[in-house]
Amino acid sequence: VAIDNGISGIVIVEFIVDKKGNVSKVEAVSGPEELRAEAVRVIKKSGKWNAAIQNGNQVPSYKKQPIGFTWITE
């Protein structure tokens, strides 16, 4: 739908990265509605992340990641 309508923009995705680098509670919180599901899919498929470190220990952390979508037409 987004490609057919030439919709582009930035989607902000919030999620949790646990101590082992696993992603959970992925949610798109802003950006074009037509792009939000794809942004969530991209984060869920992104694999392991580096866990946050606090006082030398790996800890769960809250992340906010912008994802930009631009459609190039010829």
PDB file of C-alpha atoms in Angstrom:
ATOM      1  CA  VAL A   1       0.000   0.000   0.000  1.00  0.00           C
ATOM      2  CA  ALA A   2       2.792   2.427   0.940  1.00  0.00           C
ATOM      3  CA  ILE A   3       4.678   1.815  -2.311  1.00  0.00           C
ATOM      4  CA  ASP A   4       1.539   2.144  -4.436  1.00  0.00           C
ATOM      5  CA  ASN A   5       0.718   5.478  -2.768  1.00  0.00           C
ATOM      6  CA  GLY A   6       4.292   6.819  -2.669  1.00  0.00           C
ATOM      7  CA  ILE A   7       4.286   7.040   1.131  1.00  0.00           C
ATOM      8  CA  SER A   8       7.644   7.586   2.803  1.00  0.00           C
ATOM      9  CA  GLY A   9       8.717   8.788   6.232  1.00  0.00           C
ATOM     10  CA  ILE A  10      10.296   7.865   9.524  1.00  0.00           C
ATOM     11  CA  VAL A  11       8.747   5.360  11.928  1.00  0.00           C
ATOM     12  CA  ILE A  12       9.845   5.347  15.580  1.00  0.00           C
ATOM     13  CA  VAL A  13       9.884   1.847  17.068  1.00  0.00           C
ATOM     14  CA  GLU A  14      10.182   1.203  20.804  1.00  0.00           C
ATOM     15  CA  PHE A  15      11.237  -2.161  22.227  1.00  0.00           C
ATOM     16  CA  ILE A  16      13.096  -3.976  25.000  1.00  0.00           C
ATOM     17  CA  VAL A  17      16.482  -5.676  24.622  1.00  0.00           C
ATOM     18  CA  ASP A  18      16.987  -8.271  27.376  1.00  0.00           C
ATOM     19  CA  LYS A  19      20.255  -9.360  29.019  1.00  0.00           C
ATOM     20  CA  LYS A  20      20.898 -11.884  26.248  1.00  0.00           C
ATOM     21  CA  GLY A  21      20.214  -9.429  23.410  1.00  0.00           C
ATOM     22  CA  ASN A  22      16.728 -10.701  22.534  1.00  0.00           C
ATOM     23  CA  VAL A  23      14.149  -8.187  21.340  1.00  0.00           C
ATOM     24  CA  SER A  24      10.628  -8.066  22.835  1.00  0.00           C
ATOM     25  CA  LYS A  25       7.608  -5.761  23.240  1.00  0.00           C
ATOM     26  CA  VAL A  26       8.160  -4.191  19.807  1.00  0.00           C
ATOM     27  CA  GLU A  27       5.768  -1.326  19.049  1.00  0.00           C
ATOM     28  CA  ALA A  28       5.701   1.424  16.422  1.00  0.00           C
ATOM     29  CA  VAL A  29       4.803   4.644  18.228  1.00  0.00           C
ATOM     30  CA  SER A  30       4.912   7.259  15.473  1.00  0.00           C
ATOM     31  CA  GLY A  31       5.180   7.673  11.736  1.00  0.00           C
ATOM     32  CA  PRO A  32       2.901   6.897   8.803  1.00  0.00           C
ATOM     33  CA  GLU A  33       0.362   4.186   9.666  1.00  0.00           C
ATOM     34  CA  GLU A  34       1.026   2.395   6.354  1.00  0.00           C
ATOM     35  CA  LEU A  35       4.692   1.869   7.309  1.00  0.00           C
ATOM     36  CA  ARG A  36       4.401   0.875  10.969  1.00  0.00           C
ATOM     37  CA  ALA A  37       3.826  -2.870  10.498  1.00  0.00           C
ATOM     38  CA  GLU A  38       6.884  -3.125   8.250  1.00  0.00           C
ATOM     39  CA  ALA A  39       9.050  -1.251  10.769  1.00  0.00           C
ATOM     40  CA  VAL A  40       7.952  -3.642  13.536  1.00  0.00           C
ATOM     41  CA  ARG A  41       8.680  -6.626  11.280  1.00  0.00           C
ATOM     42  CA  VAL A  42      12.183  -5.309  10.543  1.00  0.00           C
ATOM     43  CA  ILE A  43      13.040  -4.933  14.244  1.00  0.00           C
ATOM     44  CA  LYS A  44      11.626  -8.371  15.117  1.00  0.00           C
ATOM     45  CA  LYS A  45      13.740  -9.952  12.345  1.00  0.00           C
ATOM     46  CA  SER A  46      16.896  -7.980  13.232  1.00  0.00           C
ATOM     47  CA  GLY A  47      18.421 -10.757  15.331  1.00  0.00           C
ATOM     48  CA  LYS A  48      20.342 -10.286  18.565  1.00  0.00           C
ATOM     49  CA  TRP A  49      21.291  -6.838  19.824  1.00  0.00           C
ATOM     50  CA  ASN A  50      24.073  -5.924  22.234  1.00  0.00           C
ATOM     51  CA  ALA A  51      22.729  -5.835  25.779  1.00  0.00           C
ATOM     52  CA  ALA A  52      23.193  -2.692  27.839  1.00  0.00           C
ATOM     53  CA  ILE A  53      25.926  -2.711  30.482  1.00  0.00           C
ATOM     54  CA  GLN A  54      25.440  -1.245  33.953  1.00  0.00           C
ATOM     55  CA  ASN A  55      28.106  -1.582  36.661  1.00  0.00           C
ATOM     56  CA  GLY A  56      29.810  -4.231  34.520  1.00  0.00           C
ATOM     57  CA  ASN A  57      26.668  -6.383  34.219  1.00  0.00           C
ATOM     58  CA  GLN A  58      24.408  -6.938  31.240  1.00  0.00           C
ATOM     59  CA  VAL A  59      20.946  -5.524  31.934  1.00  0.00           C
ATOM     60  CA  PRO A  60      17.661  -5.224  30.018  1.00  0.00           C
ATOM     61  CA  SER A  61      17.213  -1.886  28.279  1.00  0.00           C
ATOM     62  CA  TYR A  62      14.549   0.156  26.566  1.00  0.00           C
ATOM     63  CA  LYS A  63      15.341   1.231  22.983  1.00  0.00           C
ATOM     64  CA  LYS A  64      13.810   3.776  20.640  1.00  0.00           C
ATOM     65  CA  GLN A  65      14.886   3.236  17.012  1.00  0.00           C
ATOM     66  CA  PRO A  66      13.984   5.434  14.034  1.00  0.00           C
ATOM     67  CA  ILE A  67      13.549   3.629  10.701  1.00  0.00           C
ATOM     68  CA  GLY A  68      13.376   5.674   7.509  1.00  0.00           C
ATOM     69  CA  PHE A  69      11.471   4.634   4.408  1.00  0.00           C
ATOM     70  CA  THR A  70      12.093   6.276   1.043  1.00  0.00           C
ATOM     71  CA  TRP A  71      10.691   5.041  -2.248  1.00  0.00           C
ATOM     72  CA  ILE A  72      12.818   5.656  -5.318  1.00  0.00           C
ATOM     73  CA  THR A  73      11.015   5.704  -8.642  1.00  0.00           C
ATOM     74  CA  GLU A  74      12.657   5.782 -12.029  1.00  0.00           C
TER      75      GLU A  74
END
